[in-house]
Amino acid sequence: MAGITMDQMVMLQKTTRENRPSGELVFTQDLQRYPIMNQWFGGADAKRKRLRGGTHLEETIRLKDTDRSRHVKELERREYSHEGELNSLQLDYVRAEGEYMVALSEMDAHIAQFQQQGGEGVVDLFDAKSIDAKMDMADDLENRVWEKPDAHRNARYPAGIPYWIVMGPADQAGFLGGNPDVGSGNECAGINSDNYARWKNFSAGGDGYYEYESGASRPTIDDDMIDAMALLHAKTEFIAPLTVDAYVQGPTLQEQAVYLDTDTMLAISSYLRRNRDAERGSGELAWSDGGVPVFKRRPLQVVPALDDRTFTTDGGSGETAKHPIYFIDHGHFYVVIDADREFHEFNTITPSEYPDLMIVLSMVKYNFMCKDRRRQGVLFATEAAS
């Protein structure tokens, strides 16, 4: 098989691609450091929704009451009005792309090595390069979910969690997470939260709820912080499972998740070690039987992509925020993927300026969608802007 031609190498790549499973990326990212890729994009219980075709996403939601229920007497005259009670939530797809390249000389060397070793199956080179390229995509997607897009519509980047779950004013708690600060326009997915109180997420942060000192590597964990978590948990209608096992086994409870960074998890663990009395051991913030910190029996999930990340609050005077704890109900918050563009590889490209080089593109068309912001919340630590 020495002296392979470009046409033969392209055909070999096409054959191996057709034999790979569809959406291979979701099967190659079985690493703990990729919780978003593992739990949202892949797996049997993935927090995702597949659609086919289209240029944008649209959902119909109800954000206010119309008061159309009434008590009447027999033959009493009625008055009717056709006031719109539904809103249209709109968001565009975004496109993430990656590629890998194989040179003709590289393939020749790979074939020669296998022949000398008495081996077969040069397709391993394609698999290794494909997985490496998709790992780069996984890194990109894992980080982008914790960022805001560059625009409300026709954006390059996805509408990540900070777009939907907005950090409101510091030192206040309530449904204060309104419109995200993104380019021009006062909206969130086409709806102005200033006009709809139900189109706001729960937010609590800053002094009195959760704080950190300038330069400190870990946040402050105290009873005020635990009280804020309990308030957020109650207001967003999170349901505490009876046991941690119930959370693991029950798909409804699995839809509600708590995400935090490594420093916050370490600070909570240290707090529990210092306060492991009978009351705290059976209280809201406690250890599970397996030694994992839980809040109301719900395991806390560390997201390495949140480590050392700094945010700016949208609802106040631009305070610096760190160490967020996100409460997300995945029954209403998930990733939407174009099923025809789910980590699939395109046909190969041979650039005219590099006739002995093969390029293979892989693309996913997707965005993150939230249909009910009132079931989402964030607790964050602030440092007042100087």
Short mmCIF file of C-alpha atoms in Angstrom, two decimals:
data_model
loop_
_atom_site.label_atom_id
_atom_site.label_comp_id
_atom_site.label_asym_id
_atom_site.label_seq_id
_atom_site.Cartn_x
_atom_site.Cartn_y
_atom_site.Cartn_z
CA MET A 1 0.00 0.00 0.00
CA ALA A 2 3.10 2.23 -0.17
CA GLY A 3 2.87 5.14 -2.55
CA ILE A 4 -0.77 5.93 -1.80
CA THR A 5 -2.33 8.68 -3.95
CA MET A 6 -4.37 11.64 -2.70
CA ASP A 7 -7.51 10.15 -4.26
CA GLN A 8 -6.92 6.90 -2.40
CA MET A 9 -6.30 8.71 0.90
CA VAL A 10 -9.50 10.75 0.50
CA MET A 11 -11.48 7.59 -0.27
CA LEU A 12 -9.96 5.85 2.75
CA GLN A 13 -10.98 8.75 4.99
CA LYS A 14 -14.51 8.74 3.58
CA THR A 15 -14.86 5.01 4.21
CA THR A 16 -13.74 5.29 7.83
CA ARG A 17 -16.04 8.28 8.39
CA GLU A 18 -19.08 6.38 7.17
CA ASN A 19 -18.31 3.56 9.60
CA ARG A 20 -18.05 5.82 12.63
CA PRO A 21 -21.17 6.41 14.80
CA SER A 22 -23.14 9.59 14.17
CA GLY A 23 -22.34 12.39 16.61
CA GLU A 24 -19.08 10.78 17.70
CA LEU A 25 -18.04 13.72 19.88
CA VAL A 26 -20.56 12.83 22.57
CA PHE A 27 -18.92 9.43 22.95
CA THR A 28 -15.30 10.57 23.11
CA GLN A 29 -15.68 13.08 25.96
CA ASP A 30 -16.02 10.69 28.88
CA LEU A 31 -13.95 12.88 31.21
CA GLN A 32 -14.97 14.39 34.51
CA ARG A 33 -13.54 17.75 33.52
CA TYR A 34 -16.19 18.06 30.80
CA PRO A 35 -19.49 18.10 32.74
CA ILE A 36 -21.29 20.20 30.14
CA MET A 37 -20.24 18.01 27.22
CA ASN A 38 -21.02 14.83 29.13
CA GLN A 39 -24.33 15.80 30.71
CA TRP A 40 -25.78 18.25 28.19
CA PHE A 41 -24.59 17.13 24.77
CA GLY A 42 -24.16 13.39 25.34
CA GLY A 43 -25.52 10.38 27.12
CA ALA A 44 -28.92 8.79 27.46
CA ASP A 45 -30.23 11.56 29.75
CA ALA A 46 -28.63 14.47 27.87
CA LYS A 47 -30.08 17.92 28.47
CA ARG A 48 -30.63 18.51 24.78
CA LYS A 49 -33.29 18.79 22.13
CA ARG A 50 -32.73 17.87 18.50
CA LEU A 51 -34.44 19.76 15.70
CA ARG A 52 -34.05 19.49 11.96
CA GLY A 53 -33.38 22.44 9.71
CA GLY A 54 -34.26 26.09 10.13
CA THR A 55 -32.19 29.22 10.66
CA HIS A 56 -33.38 30.11 14.16
CA LEU A 57 -35.10 28.79 17.27
CA GLU A 58 -38.53 29.92 18.39
CA GLU A 59 -40.68 29.06 21.39
CA THR A 60 -44.09 30.35 22.46
CA ILE A 61 -44.38 31.20 26.15
CA ARG A 62 -46.91 32.83 28.45
CA LEU A 63 -45.57 35.63 30.65
CA LYS A 64 -48.65 37.35 32.07
CA ASP A 65 -52.23 36.71 33.12
CA THR A 66 -55.13 38.05 31.07
CA ASP A 67 -57.79 37.80 33.83
CA ARG A 68 -60.33 36.07 31.61
CA SER A 69 -61.99 34.09 34.36
CA ARG A 70 -65.12 35.73 35.78
CA HIS A 71 -68.38 35.02 37.65
CA VAL A 72 -71.56 36.03 35.81
CA LYS A 73 -75.30 35.96 36.26
CA GLU A 74 -77.74 34.36 33.87
CA LEU A 75 -78.05 36.34 30.61
CA GLU A 76 -75.61 38.98 31.87
CA ARG A 77 -73.96 40.99 29.11
CA ARG A 78 -70.29 40.08 28.55
CA GLU A 79 -67.45 42.15 27.19
CA TYR A 80 -64.63 40.42 25.38
CA SER A 81 -61.20 41.64 24.33
CA HIS A 82 -58.63 39.88 22.25
CA GLU A 83 -55.52 40.87 24.15
CA GLY A 84 -52.42 38.90 23.23
CA GLU A 85 -51.34 36.67 26.09
CA LEU A 86 -48.48 34.77 24.43
CA ASN A 87 -44.94 35.86 23.66
CA SER A 88 -42.49 34.61 21.07
CA LEU A 89 -38.99 33.74 22.26
CA GLN A 90 -36.49 33.85 19.38
CA LEU A 91 -32.84 32.93 19.12
CA ASP A 92 -30.51 32.16 16.21
CA TYR A 93 -28.43 29.05 15.74
CA VAL A 94 -24.66 29.46 16.03
CA ARG A 95 -22.01 27.33 14.36
CA ALA A 96 -18.91 25.80 15.90
CA GLU A 97 -16.32 24.30 13.62
CA GLY A 98 -13.11 22.29 13.91
CA GLU A 99 -10.81 20.49 11.54
CA TYR A 100 -7.96 18.06 11.25
CA MET A 101 -5.34 17.74 8.51
CA VAL A 102 -3.42 14.83 7.05
CA ALA A 103 -0.48 15.28 4.68
CA LEU A 104 0.31 12.72 2.02
CA SER A 105 3.85 12.29 3.39
CA GLU A 106 2.40 11.73 6.87
CA MET A 107 0.18 8.94 5.59
CA ASP A 108 3.10 7.36 3.71
CA ALA A 109 5.18 7.33 6.91
CA HIS A 110 2.27 5.84 8.87
CA ILE A 111 1.79 3.08 6.31
CA ALA A 112 5.50 2.28 6.27
CA GLN A 113 5.56 2.04 10.07
CA PHE A 114 2.68 -0.42 10.13
CA GLN A 115 4.23 -2.53 7.39
CA GLN A 116 7.51 -2.76 9.30
CA GLN A 117 5.68 -3.82 12.46
CA GLY A 118 3.64 -6.37 10.59
CA GLY A 119 0.44 -4.47 11.50
CA GLU A 120 -2.65 -3.50 9.57
CA GLY A 121 -5.28 -0.78 9.78
CA VAL A 122 -3.77 2.62 8.92
CA VAL A 123 -7.16 4.17 9.69
CA ASP A 124 -5.94 4.67 13.26
CA LEU A 125 -4.27 7.84 12.02
CA PHE A 126 -7.64 9.27 10.98
CA ASP A 127 -9.26 8.29 14.27
CA ALA A 128 -6.49 9.84 16.37
CA LYS A 129 -6.58 13.11 14.46
CA SER A 130 -10.38 13.23 14.43
CA ILE A 131 -10.59 12.73 18.20
CA ASP A 132 -7.91 15.36 18.80
CA ALA A 133 -9.84 17.90 16.70
CA LYS A 134 -13.08 17.14 18.49
CA MET A 135 -11.42 17.48 21.87
CA ASP A 136 -10.55 21.04 20.84
CA MET A 137 -14.22 21.59 20.02
CA ALA A 138 -15.19 20.16 23.41
CA ASP A 139 -12.86 22.62 25.15
CA ASP A 140 -14.41 25.49 23.20
CA LEU A 141 -18.02 24.45 23.90
CA GLU A 142 -17.32 23.70 27.57
CA ASN A 143 -16.07 27.25 28.08
CA ARG A 144 -18.55 29.08 25.85
CA VAL A 145 -21.52 27.94 27.91
CA TRP A 146 -20.28 30.23 30.72
CA GLU A 147 -20.09 33.33 28.53
CA LYS A 148 -22.51 35.78 26.97
CA PRO A 149 -22.87 36.12 23.19
CA ASP A 150 -21.63 39.16 21.29
CA ALA A 151 -25.15 40.13 20.18
CA HIS A 152 -28.80 39.25 20.77
CA ARG A 153 -29.35 38.10 17.17
CA ASN A 154 -27.02 36.97 14.38
CA ALA A 155 -24.34 36.28 16.99
CA ARG A 156 -21.06 34.49 16.49
CA TYR A 157 -21.15 32.92 19.97
CA PRO A 158 -23.95 31.03 21.78
CA ALA A 159 -26.32 32.42 24.38
CA GLY A 160 -24.57 30.88 27.36
CA ILE A 161 -25.73 30.67 30.96
CA PRO A 162 -24.82 34.31 31.88
CA TYR A 163 -27.13 35.46 29.08
CA TRP A 164 -30.14 33.64 30.50
CA ILE A 165 -29.25 33.69 34.21
CA VAL A 166 -28.31 37.30 34.86
CA MET A 167 -26.50 38.53 37.97
CA GLY A 168 -28.67 41.31 39.36
CA PRO A 169 -27.72 44.12 41.77
CA ALA A 170 -25.39 43.18 44.61
CA ASP A 171 -26.66 43.05 48.19
CA GLN A 172 -30.18 42.22 47.02
CA ALA A 173 -32.07 38.99 46.57
CA GLY A 174 -35.06 38.20 44.41
CA PHE A 175 -36.15 37.89 40.80
CA LEU A 176 -33.81 40.67 39.72
CA GLY A 177 -31.95 39.07 36.81
CA GLY A 178 -33.41 40.97 33.88
CA ASN A 179 -32.02 41.84 30.46
CA PRO A 180 -28.40 40.80 29.86
CA ASP A 181 -25.93 43.50 28.87
CA VAL A 182 -25.26 42.38 25.30
CA GLY A 183 -24.61 44.92 22.56
CA SER A 184 -27.59 47.06 21.62
CA GLY A 185 -31.17 46.31 22.52
CA ASN A 186 -33.00 45.91 25.81
CA GLU A 187 -34.09 42.29 25.64
CA CYS A 188 -33.42 38.65 26.36
CA ALA A 189 -34.14 36.45 23.33
CA GLY A 190 -36.46 39.09 21.90
CA ILE A 191 -38.41 39.78 25.10
CA ASN A 192 -37.87 42.85 27.29
CA SER A 193 -37.86 41.69 30.91
CA ASP A 194 -38.66 45.25 32.05
CA ASN A 195 -42.17 44.63 30.71
CA TYR A 196 -42.58 41.11 32.10
CA ALA A 197 -41.77 40.32 35.72
CA ARG A 198 -41.93 36.59 34.96
CA TRP A 199 -39.07 36.91 32.47
CA LYS A 200 -36.44 37.33 35.19
CA ASN A 201 -34.26 34.82 37.03
CA PHE A 202 -33.50 34.72 40.75
CA SER A 203 -30.32 36.50 41.79
CA ALA A 204 -28.54 37.04 45.11
CA GLY A 205 -25.02 38.24 45.67
CA GLY A 206 -22.60 40.52 47.46
CA ASP A 207 -22.18 41.55 51.07
CA GLY A 208 -24.71 39.88 53.33
CA TYR A 209 -25.27 36.97 51.00
CA TYR A 210 -21.98 35.83 49.60
CA GLU A 211 -18.67 37.68 49.33
CA TYR A 212 -14.94 37.40 48.88
CA GLU A 213 -12.06 39.62 49.81
CA SER A 214 -9.95 41.23 47.12
CA GLY A 215 -7.15 38.84 46.21
CA ALA A 216 -8.65 35.94 48.15
CA SER A 217 -8.66 32.60 46.36
CA ARG A 218 -11.80 31.29 48.05
CA PRO A 219 -15.20 32.77 48.83
CA THR A 220 -16.70 33.26 52.26
CA ILE A 221 -18.98 30.44 53.43
CA ASP A 222 -21.20 31.32 56.37
CA ASP A 223 -24.80 31.13 57.50
CA ASP A 224 -25.77 34.15 55.37
CA MET A 225 -24.59 32.29 52.31
CA ILE A 226 -26.49 29.14 53.29
CA ASP A 227 -29.62 31.21 53.93
CA ALA A 228 -29.28 32.70 50.44
CA MET A 229 -28.96 29.23 48.91
CA ALA A 230 -32.06 28.11 50.80
CA LEU A 231 -34.00 31.15 49.59
CA LEU A 232 -32.91 30.58 46.00
CA HIS A 233 -33.78 26.89 46.26
CA ALA A 234 -37.29 27.69 47.50
CA LYS A 235 -38.05 30.54 45.11
CA THR A 236 -37.03 28.62 42.00
CA GLU A 237 -39.14 25.63 43.10
CA PHE A 238 -36.27 23.20 43.35
CA ILE A 239 -37.40 19.90 44.86
CA ALA A 240 -35.14 18.27 47.44
CA PRO A 241 -34.85 14.51 46.81
CA LEU A 242 -35.55 12.21 49.73
CA THR A 243 -32.10 10.67 49.36
CA VAL A 244 -29.03 11.21 47.21
CA ASP A 245 -29.79 7.86 45.57
CA ALA A 246 -33.19 9.24 44.54
CA TYR A 247 -31.41 12.08 42.78
CA VAL A 248 -29.17 9.67 40.92
CA GLN A 249 -32.03 7.37 39.91
CA GLY A 250 -34.85 9.84 39.30
CA PRO A 251 -34.81 11.62 35.92
CA THR A 252 -37.06 14.45 37.19
CA LEU A 253 -34.69 15.26 40.03
CA GLN A 254 -31.69 14.96 37.73
CA GLU A 255 -33.09 17.82 35.68
CA GLN A 256 -32.33 20.17 38.59
CA ALA A 257 -28.61 20.72 39.06
CA VAL A 258 -26.30 22.95 41.13
CA TYR A 259 -23.02 24.02 39.50
CA LEU A 260 -20.07 25.77 41.17
CA ASP A 261 -16.31 26.25 40.78
CA THR A 262 -13.51 24.34 42.50
CA ASP A 263 -12.67 27.06 45.04
CA THR A 264 -16.27 27.27 46.21
CA MET A 265 -16.46 23.50 46.59
CA LEU A 266 -13.23 23.53 48.62
CA ALA A 267 -14.54 26.34 50.81
CA ILE A 268 -17.79 24.46 51.42
CA SER A 269 -15.88 21.29 52.26
CA SER A 270 -13.71 23.22 54.74
CA TYR A 271 -16.82 24.78 56.30
CA LEU A 272 -18.40 21.36 56.73
CA ARG A 273 -15.28 19.97 58.39
CA ARG A 274 -15.28 22.84 60.87
CA ASN A 275 -18.99 22.58 61.57
CA ARG A 276 -19.71 18.87 61.48
CA ASP A 277 -22.04 18.79 64.42
CA ALA A 278 -25.26 16.82 64.55
CA GLU A 279 -27.35 19.76 63.37
CA ARG A 280 -25.14 20.64 60.41
CA GLY A 281 -24.65 17.01 59.45
CA SER A 282 -28.39 16.63 58.89
CA GLY A 283 -29.00 20.19 57.77
CA GLU A 284 -29.32 21.90 54.40
CA LEU A 285 -25.59 21.92 53.63
CA ALA A 286 -24.12 18.52 54.54
CA TRP A 287 -22.05 15.54 53.47
CA SER A 288 -23.57 12.69 51.50
CA ASP A 289 -22.86 9.14 52.59
CA GLY A 290 -20.23 9.05 49.86
CA GLY A 291 -18.45 12.12 51.23
CA VAL A 292 -19.73 14.55 48.55
CA PRO A 293 -21.03 17.96 49.72
CA VAL A 294 -24.76 18.25 49.08
CA PHE A 295 -27.31 21.01 49.46
CA LYS A 296 -30.76 19.73 50.44
CA ARG A 297 -29.53 16.26 49.43
CA ARG A 298 -28.64 17.51 45.94
CA PRO A 299 -24.98 16.87 45.00
CA LEU A 300 -22.94 19.97 44.18
CA GLN A 301 -21.26 19.64 40.78
CA VAL A 302 -17.86 21.20 40.17
CA VAL A 303 -17.32 22.84 36.77
CA PRO A 304 -13.59 23.45 36.14
CA ALA A 305 -14.47 25.90 33.34
CA LEU A 306 -15.78 28.27 36.05
CA ASP A 307 -12.43 28.36 37.88
CA ASP A 308 -10.80 31.82 37.96
CA ARG A 309 -13.57 33.25 35.79
CA THR A 310 -14.68 36.82 36.53
CA PHE A 311 -18.11 38.26 35.73
CA THR A 312 -19.65 41.73 35.76
CA THR A 313 -23.13 42.15 37.18
CA ASP A 314 -25.75 43.39 34.73
CA GLY A 315 -28.26 44.71 37.21
CA GLY A 316 -26.18 47.14 39.28
CA SER A 317 -23.26 49.49 38.89
CA GLY A 318 -21.03 46.90 37.26
CA GLU A 319 -19.66 45.10 40.31
CA THR A 320 -17.00 42.47 39.78
CA ALA A 321 -18.44 39.02 40.54
CA LYS A 322 -16.73 35.67 41.12
CA HIS A 323 -17.47 32.18 42.43
CA PRO A 324 -21.07 31.86 41.12
CA ILE A 325 -23.33 29.02 42.22
CA TYR A 326 -25.88 28.28 39.52
CA PHE A 327 -29.18 26.51 40.18
CA ILE A 328 -30.39 25.26 36.80
CA ASP A 329 -33.61 23.42 36.03
CA HIS A 330 -32.84 21.48 32.87
CA GLY A 331 -36.49 20.78 32.30
CA HIS A 332 -36.54 24.34 30.98
CA PHE A 333 -32.86 24.95 30.16
CA TYR A 334 -31.11 22.80 27.57
CA VAL A 335 -29.02 22.82 24.42
CA VAL A 336 -30.79 22.71 21.05
CA ILE A 337 -28.92 21.02 18.20
CA ASP A 338 -29.65 20.86 14.50
CA ALA A 339 -29.84 17.08 14.14
CA ASP A 340 -28.45 17.28 10.61
CA ARG A 341 -25.36 19.17 11.84
CA GLU A 342 -24.45 17.32 15.03
CA PHE A 343 -20.65 16.94 15.06
CA HIS A 344 -20.69 15.48 11.57
CA GLU A 345 -17.69 15.59 9.29
CA PHE A 346 -17.88 17.27 5.89
CA ASN A 347 -16.30 15.99 2.72
CA THR A 348 -12.57 16.49 2.54
CA ILE A 349 -10.92 19.64 1.19
CA THR A 350 -7.68 19.72 -0.78
CA PRO A 351 -6.50 23.34 -0.96
CA SER A 352 -5.18 24.40 -4.36
CA GLU A 353 -2.06 25.86 -2.74
CA TYR A 354 -1.42 22.58 -0.84
CA PRO A 355 -2.33 19.75 -3.25
CA ASP A 356 -0.74 17.10 -0.99
CA LEU A 357 -2.75 18.10 2.13
CA MET A 358 -6.23 16.85 3.12
CA ILE A 359 -8.46 18.92 5.46
CA VAL A 360 -11.55 17.47 7.13
CA LEU A 361 -14.09 19.81 8.75
CA SER A 362 -16.44 18.91 11.64
CA MET A 363 -19.34 21.21 12.54
CA VAL A 364 -22.15 21.54 15.07
CA LYS A 365 -25.09 23.94 14.72
CA TYR A 366 -26.65 24.70 18.09
CA ASN A 367 -27.55 27.18 20.82
CA PHE A 368 -28.63 27.15 24.46
CA MET A 369 -32.31 27.71 25.21
CA CYS A 370 -34.20 28.66 28.38
CA LYS A 371 -38.01 28.60 28.34
CA ASP A 372 -38.56 29.57 31.98
CA ARG A 373 -36.10 31.94 33.62
CA ARG A 374 -37.97 31.95 36.94
CA ARG A 375 -36.82 28.38 37.54
CA GLN A 376 -33.17 29.41 37.25
CA GLY A 377 -31.01 31.24 39.79
CA VAL A 378 -27.51 32.38 40.63
CA LEU A 379 -25.69 33.18 43.85
CA PHE A 380 -22.46 35.16 43.42
CA ALA A 381 -19.67 36.86 45.34
CA THR A 382 -18.95 40.51 44.61
CA GLU A 383 -16.20 43.01 45.01
CA ALA A 384 -17.37 46.60 44.64
CA ALA A 385 -15.95 48.33 41.58
CA SER A 386 -13.33 50.94 42.40
#
